Coordinates of C-alpha atoms and ligand atoms in Angstrom, one line a residue:
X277 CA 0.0 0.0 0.0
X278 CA 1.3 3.4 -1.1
X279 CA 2.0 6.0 1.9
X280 CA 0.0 9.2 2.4
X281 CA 1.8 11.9 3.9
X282 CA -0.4 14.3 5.7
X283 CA 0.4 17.9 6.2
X284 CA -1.7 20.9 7.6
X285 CA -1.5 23.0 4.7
X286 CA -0.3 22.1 0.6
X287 CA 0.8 24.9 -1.7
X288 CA 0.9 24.9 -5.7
X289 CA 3.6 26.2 -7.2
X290 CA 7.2 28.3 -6.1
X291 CA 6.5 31.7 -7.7
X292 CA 6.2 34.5 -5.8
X293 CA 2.6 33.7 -4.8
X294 CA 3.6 29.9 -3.6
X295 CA 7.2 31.2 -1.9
X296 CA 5.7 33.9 0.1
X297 CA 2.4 31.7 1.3
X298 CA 5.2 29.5 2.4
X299 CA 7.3 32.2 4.2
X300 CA 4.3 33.7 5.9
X301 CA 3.8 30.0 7.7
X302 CA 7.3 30.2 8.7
X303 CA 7.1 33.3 10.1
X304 CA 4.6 32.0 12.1
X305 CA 6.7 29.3 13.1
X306 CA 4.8 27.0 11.4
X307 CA 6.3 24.0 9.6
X308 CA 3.7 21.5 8.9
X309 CA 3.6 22.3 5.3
X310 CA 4.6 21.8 2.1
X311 CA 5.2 23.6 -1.4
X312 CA 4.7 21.5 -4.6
X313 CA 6.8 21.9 -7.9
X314 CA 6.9 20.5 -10.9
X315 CA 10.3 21.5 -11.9
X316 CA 13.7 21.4 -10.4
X317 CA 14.0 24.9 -8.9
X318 CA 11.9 27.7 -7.4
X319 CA 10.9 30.6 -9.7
X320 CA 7.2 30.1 -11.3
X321 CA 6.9 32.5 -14.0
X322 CA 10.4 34.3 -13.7
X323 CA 12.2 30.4 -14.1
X324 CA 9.6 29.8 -17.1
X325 CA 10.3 33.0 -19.1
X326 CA 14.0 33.0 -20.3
X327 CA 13.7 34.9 -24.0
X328 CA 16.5 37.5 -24.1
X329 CA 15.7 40.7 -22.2
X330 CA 13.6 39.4 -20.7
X331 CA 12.6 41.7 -17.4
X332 CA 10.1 43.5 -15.2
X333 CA 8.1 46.0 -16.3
X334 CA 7.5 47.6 -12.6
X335 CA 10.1 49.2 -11.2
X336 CA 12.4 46.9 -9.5
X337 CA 11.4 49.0 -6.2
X338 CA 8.1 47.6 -6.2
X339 CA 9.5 43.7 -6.9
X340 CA 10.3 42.7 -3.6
X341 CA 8.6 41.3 -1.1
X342 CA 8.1 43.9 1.8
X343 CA 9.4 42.0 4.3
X344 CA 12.5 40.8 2.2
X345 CA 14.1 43.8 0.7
X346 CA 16.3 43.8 -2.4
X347 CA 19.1 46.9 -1.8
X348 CA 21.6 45.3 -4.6
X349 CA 19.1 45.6 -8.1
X350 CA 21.1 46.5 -10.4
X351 CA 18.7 48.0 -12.7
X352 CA 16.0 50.6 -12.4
X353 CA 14.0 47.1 -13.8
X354 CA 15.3 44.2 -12.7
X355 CA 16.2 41.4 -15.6
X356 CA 14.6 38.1 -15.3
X357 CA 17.8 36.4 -14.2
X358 CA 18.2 39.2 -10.7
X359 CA 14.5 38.4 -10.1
X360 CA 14.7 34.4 -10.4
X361 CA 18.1 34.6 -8.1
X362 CA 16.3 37.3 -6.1
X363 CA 13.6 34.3 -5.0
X364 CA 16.3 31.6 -5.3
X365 CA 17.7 33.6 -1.8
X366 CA 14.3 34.2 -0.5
X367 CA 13.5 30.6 -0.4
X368 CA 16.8 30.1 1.1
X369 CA 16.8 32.4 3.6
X370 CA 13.4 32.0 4.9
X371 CA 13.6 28.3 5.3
X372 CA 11.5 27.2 2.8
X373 CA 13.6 25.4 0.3
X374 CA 13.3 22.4 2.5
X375 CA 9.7 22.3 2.4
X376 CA 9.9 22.6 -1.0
X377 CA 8.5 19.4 -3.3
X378 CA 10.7 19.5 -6.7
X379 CA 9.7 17.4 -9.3
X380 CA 6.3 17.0 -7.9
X381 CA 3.5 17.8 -10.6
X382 CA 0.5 17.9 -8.9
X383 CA -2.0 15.6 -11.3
X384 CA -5.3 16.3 -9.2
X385 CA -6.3 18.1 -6.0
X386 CA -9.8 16.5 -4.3
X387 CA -11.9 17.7 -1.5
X388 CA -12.6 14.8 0.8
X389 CA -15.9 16.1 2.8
X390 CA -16.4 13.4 4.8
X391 CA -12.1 13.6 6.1
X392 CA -12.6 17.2 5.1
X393 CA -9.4 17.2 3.9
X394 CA -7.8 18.2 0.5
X395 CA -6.3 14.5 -1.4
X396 CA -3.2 15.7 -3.6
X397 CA -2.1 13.6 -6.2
X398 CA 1.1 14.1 -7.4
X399 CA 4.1 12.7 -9.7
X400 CA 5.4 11.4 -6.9
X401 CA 2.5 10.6 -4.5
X402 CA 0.0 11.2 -2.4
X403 CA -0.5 13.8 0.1
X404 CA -3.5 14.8 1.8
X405 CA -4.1 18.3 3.6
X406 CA -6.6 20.5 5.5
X407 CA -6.1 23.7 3.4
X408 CA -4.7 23.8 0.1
X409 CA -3.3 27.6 -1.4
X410 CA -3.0 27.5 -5.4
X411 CA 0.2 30.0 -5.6
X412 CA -0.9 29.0 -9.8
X413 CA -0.7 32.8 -11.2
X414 CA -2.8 33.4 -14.7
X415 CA 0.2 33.0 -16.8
X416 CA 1.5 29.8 -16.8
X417 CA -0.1 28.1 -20.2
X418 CA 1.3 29.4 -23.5
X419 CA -1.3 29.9 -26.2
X420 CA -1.1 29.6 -29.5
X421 CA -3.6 31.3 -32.1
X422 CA -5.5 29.4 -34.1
X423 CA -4.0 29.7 -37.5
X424 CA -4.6 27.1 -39.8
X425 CA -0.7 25.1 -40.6
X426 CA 0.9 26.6 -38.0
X427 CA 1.2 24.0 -36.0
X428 CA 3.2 22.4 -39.1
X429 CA 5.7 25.2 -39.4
X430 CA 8.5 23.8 -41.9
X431 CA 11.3 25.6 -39.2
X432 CA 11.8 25.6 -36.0
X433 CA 9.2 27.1 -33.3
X434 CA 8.8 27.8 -30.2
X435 CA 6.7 30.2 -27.6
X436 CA 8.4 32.8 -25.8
X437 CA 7.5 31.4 -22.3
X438 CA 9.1 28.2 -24.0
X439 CA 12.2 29.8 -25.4
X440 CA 14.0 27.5 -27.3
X441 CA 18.0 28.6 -26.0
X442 CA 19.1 25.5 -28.5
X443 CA 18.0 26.9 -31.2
X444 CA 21.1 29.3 -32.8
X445 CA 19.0 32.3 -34.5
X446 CA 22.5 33.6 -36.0
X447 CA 21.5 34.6 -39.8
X448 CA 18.3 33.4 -39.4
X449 CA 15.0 34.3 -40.6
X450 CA 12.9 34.8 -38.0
X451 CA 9.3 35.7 -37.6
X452 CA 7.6 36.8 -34.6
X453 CA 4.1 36.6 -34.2
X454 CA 2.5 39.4 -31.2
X455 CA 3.4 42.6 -30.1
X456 CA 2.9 42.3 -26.2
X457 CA 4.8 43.1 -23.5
X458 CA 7.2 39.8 -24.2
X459 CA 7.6 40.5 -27.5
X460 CA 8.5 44.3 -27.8
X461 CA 11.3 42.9 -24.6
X462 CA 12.9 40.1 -27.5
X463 CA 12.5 41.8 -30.8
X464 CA 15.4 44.3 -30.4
X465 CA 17.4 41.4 -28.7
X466 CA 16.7 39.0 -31.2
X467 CA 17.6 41.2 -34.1
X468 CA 20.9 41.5 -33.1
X469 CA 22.1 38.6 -33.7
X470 CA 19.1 37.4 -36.4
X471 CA 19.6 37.9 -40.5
X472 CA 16.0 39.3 -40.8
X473 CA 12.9 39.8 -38.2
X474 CA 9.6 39.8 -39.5
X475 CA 6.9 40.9 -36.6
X476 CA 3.7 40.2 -37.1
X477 CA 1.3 43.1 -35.6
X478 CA -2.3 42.4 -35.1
X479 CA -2.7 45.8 -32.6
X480 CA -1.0 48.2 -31.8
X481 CA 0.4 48.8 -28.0
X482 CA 0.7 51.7 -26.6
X483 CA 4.4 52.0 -26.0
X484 CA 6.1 54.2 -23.4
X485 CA 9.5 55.8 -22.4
X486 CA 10.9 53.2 -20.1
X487 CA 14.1 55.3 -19.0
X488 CA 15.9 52.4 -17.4
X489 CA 19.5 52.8 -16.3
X490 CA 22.1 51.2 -13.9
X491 CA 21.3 51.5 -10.0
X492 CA 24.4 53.4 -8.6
X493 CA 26.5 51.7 -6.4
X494 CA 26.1 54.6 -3.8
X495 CA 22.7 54.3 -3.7
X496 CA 22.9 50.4 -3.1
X497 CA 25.4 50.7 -0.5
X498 CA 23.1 53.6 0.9
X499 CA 20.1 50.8 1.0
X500 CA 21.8 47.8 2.6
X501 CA 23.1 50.7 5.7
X502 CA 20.3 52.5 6.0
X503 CA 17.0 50.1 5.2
X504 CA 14.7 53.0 5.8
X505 CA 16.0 54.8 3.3
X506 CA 15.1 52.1 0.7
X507 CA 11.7 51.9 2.6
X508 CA 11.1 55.3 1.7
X509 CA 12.3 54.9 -1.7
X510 CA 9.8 52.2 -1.9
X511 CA 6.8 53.8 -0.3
X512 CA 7.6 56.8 -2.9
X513 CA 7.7 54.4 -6.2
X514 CA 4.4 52.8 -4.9
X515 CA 2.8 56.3 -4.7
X516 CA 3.5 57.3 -8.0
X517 CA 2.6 53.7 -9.3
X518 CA -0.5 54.6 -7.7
X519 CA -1.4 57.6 -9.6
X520 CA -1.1 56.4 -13.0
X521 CA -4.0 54.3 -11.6
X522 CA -5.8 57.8 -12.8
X523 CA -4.8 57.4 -16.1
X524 CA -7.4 54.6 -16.2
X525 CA -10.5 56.0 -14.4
X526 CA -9.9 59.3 -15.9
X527 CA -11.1 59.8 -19.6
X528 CA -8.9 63.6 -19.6
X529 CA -5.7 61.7 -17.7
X530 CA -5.8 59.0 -19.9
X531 CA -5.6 61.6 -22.9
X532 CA -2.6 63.4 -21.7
X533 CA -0.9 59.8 -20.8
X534 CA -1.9 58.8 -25.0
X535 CA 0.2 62.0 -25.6
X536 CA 3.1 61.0 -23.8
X537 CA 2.8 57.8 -26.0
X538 CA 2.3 59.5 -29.2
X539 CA 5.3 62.3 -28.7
X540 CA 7.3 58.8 -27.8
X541 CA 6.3 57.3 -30.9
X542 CA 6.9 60.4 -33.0
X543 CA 10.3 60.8 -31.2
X544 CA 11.6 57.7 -31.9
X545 CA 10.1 56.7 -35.6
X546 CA 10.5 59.4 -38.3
X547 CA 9.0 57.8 -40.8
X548 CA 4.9 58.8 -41.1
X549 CA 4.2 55.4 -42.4
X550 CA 5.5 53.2 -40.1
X551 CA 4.2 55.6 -37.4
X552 CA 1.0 55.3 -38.7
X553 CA 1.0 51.5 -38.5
X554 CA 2.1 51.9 -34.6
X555 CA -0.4 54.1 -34.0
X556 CA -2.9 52.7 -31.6
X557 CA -6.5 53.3 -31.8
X558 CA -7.9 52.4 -28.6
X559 CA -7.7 54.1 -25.6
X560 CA -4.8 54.2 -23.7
X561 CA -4.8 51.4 -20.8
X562 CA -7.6 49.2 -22.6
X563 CA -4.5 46.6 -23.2
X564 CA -1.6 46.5 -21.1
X565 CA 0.6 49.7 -21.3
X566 CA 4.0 48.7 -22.2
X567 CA 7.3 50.7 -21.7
X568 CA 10.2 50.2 -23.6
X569 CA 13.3 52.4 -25.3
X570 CA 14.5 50.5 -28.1
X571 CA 11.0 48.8 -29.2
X572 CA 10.3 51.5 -31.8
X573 CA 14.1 51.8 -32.6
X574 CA 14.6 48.1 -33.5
X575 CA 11.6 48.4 -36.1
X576 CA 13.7 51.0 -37.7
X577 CA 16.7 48.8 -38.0
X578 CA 17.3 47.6 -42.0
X579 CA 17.1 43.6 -40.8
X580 CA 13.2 44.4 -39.2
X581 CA 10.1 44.4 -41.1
X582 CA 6.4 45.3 -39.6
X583 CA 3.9 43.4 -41.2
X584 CA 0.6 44.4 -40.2
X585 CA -1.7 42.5 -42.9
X586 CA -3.2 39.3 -41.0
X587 CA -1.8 35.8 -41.1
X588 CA -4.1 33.8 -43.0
X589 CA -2.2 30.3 -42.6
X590 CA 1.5 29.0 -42.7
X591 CA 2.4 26.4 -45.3
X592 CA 5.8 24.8 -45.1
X593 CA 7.6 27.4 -43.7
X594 CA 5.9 30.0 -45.1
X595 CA 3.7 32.8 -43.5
X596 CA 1.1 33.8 -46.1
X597 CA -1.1 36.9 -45.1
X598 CA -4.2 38.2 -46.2
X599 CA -2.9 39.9 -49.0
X600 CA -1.3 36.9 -50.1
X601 CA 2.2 37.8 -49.5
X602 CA 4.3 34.2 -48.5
X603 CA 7.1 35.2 -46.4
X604 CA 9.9 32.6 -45.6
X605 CA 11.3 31.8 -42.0
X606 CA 14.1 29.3 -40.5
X607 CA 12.3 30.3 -37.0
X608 CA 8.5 31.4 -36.0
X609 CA 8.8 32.8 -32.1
X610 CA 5.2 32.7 -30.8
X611 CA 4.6 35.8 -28.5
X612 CA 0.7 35.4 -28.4
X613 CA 0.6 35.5 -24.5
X614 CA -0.9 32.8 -22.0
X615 CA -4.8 31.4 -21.4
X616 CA -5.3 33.9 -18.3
X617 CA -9.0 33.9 -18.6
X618 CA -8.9 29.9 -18.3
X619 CA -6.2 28.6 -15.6
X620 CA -5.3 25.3 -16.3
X621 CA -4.9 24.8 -12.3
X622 CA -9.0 24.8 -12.4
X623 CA -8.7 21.6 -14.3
X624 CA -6.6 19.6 -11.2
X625 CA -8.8 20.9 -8.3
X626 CA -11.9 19.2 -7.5
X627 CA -14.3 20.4 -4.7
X628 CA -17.2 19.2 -2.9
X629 CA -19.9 17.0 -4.9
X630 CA -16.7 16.4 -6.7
X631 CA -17.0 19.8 -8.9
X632 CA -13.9 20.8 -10.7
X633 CA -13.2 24.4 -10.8
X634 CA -13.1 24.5 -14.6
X635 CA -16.5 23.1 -14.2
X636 CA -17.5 26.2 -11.4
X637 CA -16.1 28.7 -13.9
X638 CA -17.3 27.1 -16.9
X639 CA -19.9 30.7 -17.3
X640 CA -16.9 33.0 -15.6
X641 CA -14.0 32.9 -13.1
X642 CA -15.2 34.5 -9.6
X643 CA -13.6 34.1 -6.4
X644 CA -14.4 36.2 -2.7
X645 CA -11.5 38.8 -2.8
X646 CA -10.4 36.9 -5.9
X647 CA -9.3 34.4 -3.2
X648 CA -11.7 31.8 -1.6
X649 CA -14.5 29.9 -4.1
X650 CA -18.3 28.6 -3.1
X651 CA -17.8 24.9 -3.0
X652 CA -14.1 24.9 -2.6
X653 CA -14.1 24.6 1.6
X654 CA -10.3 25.6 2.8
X655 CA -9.0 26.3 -0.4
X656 CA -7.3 29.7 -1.2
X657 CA -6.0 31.0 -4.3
X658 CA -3.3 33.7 -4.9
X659 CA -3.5 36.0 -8.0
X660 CA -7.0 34.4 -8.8
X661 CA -9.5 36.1 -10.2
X662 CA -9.7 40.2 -10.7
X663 CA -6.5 40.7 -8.4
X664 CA -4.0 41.1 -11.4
X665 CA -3.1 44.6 -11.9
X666 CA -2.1 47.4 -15.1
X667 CA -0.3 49.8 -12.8
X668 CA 1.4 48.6 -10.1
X669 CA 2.8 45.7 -8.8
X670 CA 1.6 42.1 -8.4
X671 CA 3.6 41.4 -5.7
X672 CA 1.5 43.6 -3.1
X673 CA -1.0 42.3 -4.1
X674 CA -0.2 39.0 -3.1
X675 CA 1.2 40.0 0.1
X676 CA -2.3 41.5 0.6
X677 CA -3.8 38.2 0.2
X678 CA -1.4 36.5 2.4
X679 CA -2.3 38.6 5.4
X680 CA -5.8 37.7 4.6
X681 CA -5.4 33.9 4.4
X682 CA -3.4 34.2 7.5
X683 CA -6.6 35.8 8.7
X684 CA -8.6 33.2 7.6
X685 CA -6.6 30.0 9.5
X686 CA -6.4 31.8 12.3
X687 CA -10.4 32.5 12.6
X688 CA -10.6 28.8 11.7
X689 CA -8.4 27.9 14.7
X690 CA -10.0 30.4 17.0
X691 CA -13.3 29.1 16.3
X692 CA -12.1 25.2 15.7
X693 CA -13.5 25.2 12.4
X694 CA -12.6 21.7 10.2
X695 CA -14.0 23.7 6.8
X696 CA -14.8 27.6 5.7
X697 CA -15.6 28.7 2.6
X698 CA -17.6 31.5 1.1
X699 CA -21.0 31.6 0.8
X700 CA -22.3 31.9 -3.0
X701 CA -24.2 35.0 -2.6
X702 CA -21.3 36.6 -0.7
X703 CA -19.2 35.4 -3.9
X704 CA -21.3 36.6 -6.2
X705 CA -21.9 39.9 -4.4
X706 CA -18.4 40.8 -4.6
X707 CA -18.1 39.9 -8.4
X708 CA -21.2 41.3 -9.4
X709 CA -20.2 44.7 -7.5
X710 CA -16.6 43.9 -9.6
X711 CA -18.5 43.9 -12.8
X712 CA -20.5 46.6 -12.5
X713 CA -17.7 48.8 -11.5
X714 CA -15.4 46.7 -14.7
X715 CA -18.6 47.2 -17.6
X716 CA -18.3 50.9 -17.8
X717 CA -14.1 50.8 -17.8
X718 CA -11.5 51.0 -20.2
X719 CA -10.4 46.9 -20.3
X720 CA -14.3 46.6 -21.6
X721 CA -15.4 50.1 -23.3
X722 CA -11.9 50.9 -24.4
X723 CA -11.8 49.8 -28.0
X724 CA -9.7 46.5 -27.8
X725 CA -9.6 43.0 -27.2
X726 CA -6.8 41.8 -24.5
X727 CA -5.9 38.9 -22.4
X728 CA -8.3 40.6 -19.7
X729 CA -11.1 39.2 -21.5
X730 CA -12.6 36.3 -21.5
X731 CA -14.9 34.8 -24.5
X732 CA -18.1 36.7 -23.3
X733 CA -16.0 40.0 -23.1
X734 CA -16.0 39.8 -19.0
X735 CA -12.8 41.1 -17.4
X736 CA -12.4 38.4 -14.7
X737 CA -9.0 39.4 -14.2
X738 CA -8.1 42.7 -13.3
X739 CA -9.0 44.4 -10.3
X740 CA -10.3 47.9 -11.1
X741 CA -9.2 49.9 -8.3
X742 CA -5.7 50.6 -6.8
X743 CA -3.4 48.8 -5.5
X744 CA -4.1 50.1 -2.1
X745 CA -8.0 49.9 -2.3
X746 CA -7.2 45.8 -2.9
X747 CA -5.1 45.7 0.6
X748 CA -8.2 48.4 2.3
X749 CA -11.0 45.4 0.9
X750 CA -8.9 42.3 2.1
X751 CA -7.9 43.9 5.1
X752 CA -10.7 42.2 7.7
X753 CA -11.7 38.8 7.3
X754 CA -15.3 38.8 7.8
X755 CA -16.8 35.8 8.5
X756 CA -20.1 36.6 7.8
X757 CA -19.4 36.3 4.5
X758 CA -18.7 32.3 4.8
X759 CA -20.4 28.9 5.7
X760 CA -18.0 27.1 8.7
X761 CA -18.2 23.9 9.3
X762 CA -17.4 23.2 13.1
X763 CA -15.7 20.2 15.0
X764 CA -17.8 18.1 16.8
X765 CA -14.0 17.6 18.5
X766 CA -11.0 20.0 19.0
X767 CA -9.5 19.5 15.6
X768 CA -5.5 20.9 16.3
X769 CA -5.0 24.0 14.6
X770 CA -3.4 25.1 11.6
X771 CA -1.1 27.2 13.0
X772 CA 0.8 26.3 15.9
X773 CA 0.1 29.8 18.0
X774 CA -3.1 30.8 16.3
X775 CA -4.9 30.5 19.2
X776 CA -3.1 31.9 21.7
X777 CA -2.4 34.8 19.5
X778 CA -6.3 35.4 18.7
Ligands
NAP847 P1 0.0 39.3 -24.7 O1 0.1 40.6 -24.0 O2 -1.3 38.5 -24.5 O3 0.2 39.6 -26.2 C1 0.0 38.6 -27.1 C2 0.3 39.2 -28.5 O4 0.0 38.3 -29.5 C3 -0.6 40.4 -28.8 O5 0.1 41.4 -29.5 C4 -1.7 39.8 -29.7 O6 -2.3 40.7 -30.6 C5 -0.8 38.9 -30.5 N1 -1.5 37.8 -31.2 C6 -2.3 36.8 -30.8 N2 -2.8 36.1 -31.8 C7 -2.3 36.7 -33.0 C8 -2.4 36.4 -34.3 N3 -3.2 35.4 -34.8 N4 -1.8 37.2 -35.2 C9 -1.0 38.3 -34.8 N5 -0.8 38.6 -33.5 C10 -1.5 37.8 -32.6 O7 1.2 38.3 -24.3 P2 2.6 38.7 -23.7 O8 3.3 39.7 -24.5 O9 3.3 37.4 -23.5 O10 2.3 39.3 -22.3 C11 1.4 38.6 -21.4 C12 1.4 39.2 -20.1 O11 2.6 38.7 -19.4 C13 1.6 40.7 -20.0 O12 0.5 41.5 -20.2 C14 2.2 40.8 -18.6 O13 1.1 40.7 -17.6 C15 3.0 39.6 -18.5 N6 4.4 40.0 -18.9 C16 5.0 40.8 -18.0 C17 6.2 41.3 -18.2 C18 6.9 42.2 -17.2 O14 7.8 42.8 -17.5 N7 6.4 42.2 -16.0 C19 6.9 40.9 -19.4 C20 6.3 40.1 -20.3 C21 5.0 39.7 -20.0 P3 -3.6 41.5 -30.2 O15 -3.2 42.6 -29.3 O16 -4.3 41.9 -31.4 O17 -4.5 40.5 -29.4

């Protein structure tokens, strides 16, 4: 018979979502816990996404968490390779590395109501748990657009999630398919070493000045003395992150920040034409605003062509478009984004009756403070459903929800509860006051289709506020809002000094 280990609490995933769930419990002196992972080291996102120049768009002020401070970034944004060695230490020097499951793929999460306890499948086993946090962010599963022969590209191909560091793009043809916040990050890499670039534009972005630059040492040395100092720093950033929040609430804001984008664009491409092609028409923060310096000045390089006309198939290793130009490439680079509206973690987890969240969210994703689910009892996810963010950073946001699920075991403990989850009209409550605040906004009345979106045209993702206002809503846990189910005997708690603390 194969073992079950039992733990109090299972997390999905080493991002910064599953890392800092897992360093909150150790703070709390907690340690009967574990952290699944399907790969061989921490990172989530940041490990996955290794295309050249690759890096944060927030300011590497904001990329920390809080209570683990980052005095040594080099840049003004942090590269992909800082960030993932930033969490690497986290791990480390919180203590959570040994909790950590590599090479543990969780197949299939199950609510047991009679145990009420979570049964994890994994690779390597079985685990069961009382509460389980998905740390499974919205961008984890590459997607591909449906073009018809694409998958049959004659070359080589890959996805920029996927990037493909065997493959030598040194005199190569290479087209790239998307203009998002990846791409316009890889295409003036890329073209550096590459024969030709063909990028394939289907919209626009709004593009602006990113004004990066080397961190000096002074200043560094200046954070690791004096931390309040980079507190400060921080608290500043944050502040100004928070304005631009205006940008998208306010219809005359908005129109002096698509000014700022134009006079970047005119600045940096001369020529009418291809400025005219780059010109978005959609309001300014209806897609993700992206920043960037040498975007607009690779397009102008001789080896870099903008092909706006659609893709209408790929034969061979040709892209034909819809004025039935056929284009030859050695290498088509996918940047066509993730499947944010549907998480494939909602395929694993199953919850009472046996549901399976994909099943739950087969109309929309909702979630109670984009966190707990109807018919999901002690199961919490981070970066679920309208938490992700256009203007400021997704890390306090998820430091947000961590104080709340912290809340949450330790109201379960207090009240020796073996099962809490939301109640559905508190669940749909909150989305329904989400959507009615979402159907008059920019994501939906701004002109454009995005990742935001789902097939209905319902923003399940974003939350519409500011940064702050997420933290104010998540600061009480209220449990009026949710159905307990109590212990007919003193279950032990989650946390080992919940109760004394409460
Ligand atoms: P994305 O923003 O979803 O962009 C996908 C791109 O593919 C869009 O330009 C889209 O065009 C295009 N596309 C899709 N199907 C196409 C087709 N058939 N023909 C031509 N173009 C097609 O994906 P992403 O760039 O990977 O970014 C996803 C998210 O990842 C970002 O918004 C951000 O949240 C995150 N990210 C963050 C950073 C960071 O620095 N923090 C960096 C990279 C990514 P349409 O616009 O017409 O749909």
């Amino acid at each position: 018979m194969t073992q079950v280990q039992h733990v109090q609490v299972a997390i999905l995933g080493t991002g910064f979502a599953g890392l800092g769930m897992a360093i909150r419990l150790r703070q709390r002196g907690m340690t009967d816990f574990v952290v699944f992972e399907r790969a061989g080291e921490v990172g989530g996102t940041w490990r996955d996404n290794t295309y050249p120049g690759c890096a944060c768009d927030i300011r590497s002020d904001l990329y920390s968490f809080s209570f683990a401070p980052n005095p040594d970034w080099a840049h003004r944004y942090a590269r992909q390779p800082e960030i993932l060695a930033y969490l690497k230490r986290t791990a480390d020097g919180f203590g959570v590395t040994p909790h950590i499951r590599f090479h543990h793929e969780v197949q299939e999460a199950r609510w047991d109501d009679e145990a009420a306890l979570w049964r994890v499948q994994t690779s390597q086993g079985e685990y069961s748990a009382r509460v389980l946090v998905s740390g499974h962010g919205p961008l984890i599963e590459p997607r591909w657009p449906e073009i018809p022969g694409l998958k049959g590209f004659g070359g080589e191909r890959f996805h920029s999630a996927r990037w493909n560091h065997g493959a030598d793009l040194r005199g190569k043809r290479v087209a790239v398919i998307g203009t998002g916040a990846s791409a316009i990050q890889f295409v003036p890499e890329v073209r550096k070493v590459a024969a030709q670039v063909t990028v394939f534009q289907r919209t626009p972005p709004w593009v602006m000045p990113r004004m990066d630059q080397e961190t000096s040492g002074r200043r560094r040395r200046a954070f690791r003395r004096f931390p309040l100092l980079q507190r400060l720093s921080r608290q500043y950033v944050f502040g100004r992150a928070e304005l631009q929040h205006l940008g998208f609430i306010s219809r005359r804001v908005g129109e002096l920040v698509e000014r700022l984008g134009h006079g970047h664009l005119a600045a940096q491409v001369p020529d009418a034409a291809l400025r005219q092609k780059l010109t978005p028409s959609y309001r300014v923060g209806c897609k993700r605003i992206l920043v960037s310096d040498d975007y607009y000045p690779a397009l102008l390089q001789p080896n870099v062509e903008l092909v706006t006309e659609a893709i209408t198939e790929v034969q061979g290793d040709e892209v034909v478009t819809a004025d039935g130009q056929r284009r030859s490439f050695d290498v088509l680079i996918g940047a066509t984004g993730f499947n944010a509206a549907r998480p494939p973690v909602a395929r694993i987890i199953f919850g009472r009756g046996g549901q399976s969240l994909a099943h739950a969210w087969a109309g929309h994703l909702e979630a109670l403070h984009g966190t707990t689910i109807a018919g999901f009892p002690n199961l919490f996810l981070l970066v679920g459903p309208n938490t992700a963010l256009g203007h400021n950073s997704i890390v306090y946001i998820i430091e947000a929800q961590l104080e709340y699920i912290m809340r949450a075991l330790e109201h379960m403990d207090r009240q020796h509860l073996l099962a809490l989850e939301p109640s559905p009209e508190a669940q749909r409550r909150y989305s329904d006051g989400l959507q009615d605040r979402l159907r008059s906004s920019v994501w939906v009345q701004g002109g454009c289709t995005s990742f935001y979106l789902d097939e209905n045209g319902r923003n399940s993702t974003l939350w519409p506020g500011r940064a702050s206002a997420f933290r104010q809503t998540l600061r009480r846990f209220d449990p009026s809002l949710y159905r307990a189910r109590f212990s007919p005997r003193r279950v032990p708690p989650i946390l080992p000094d919940a109760v004394a603390s409460g």
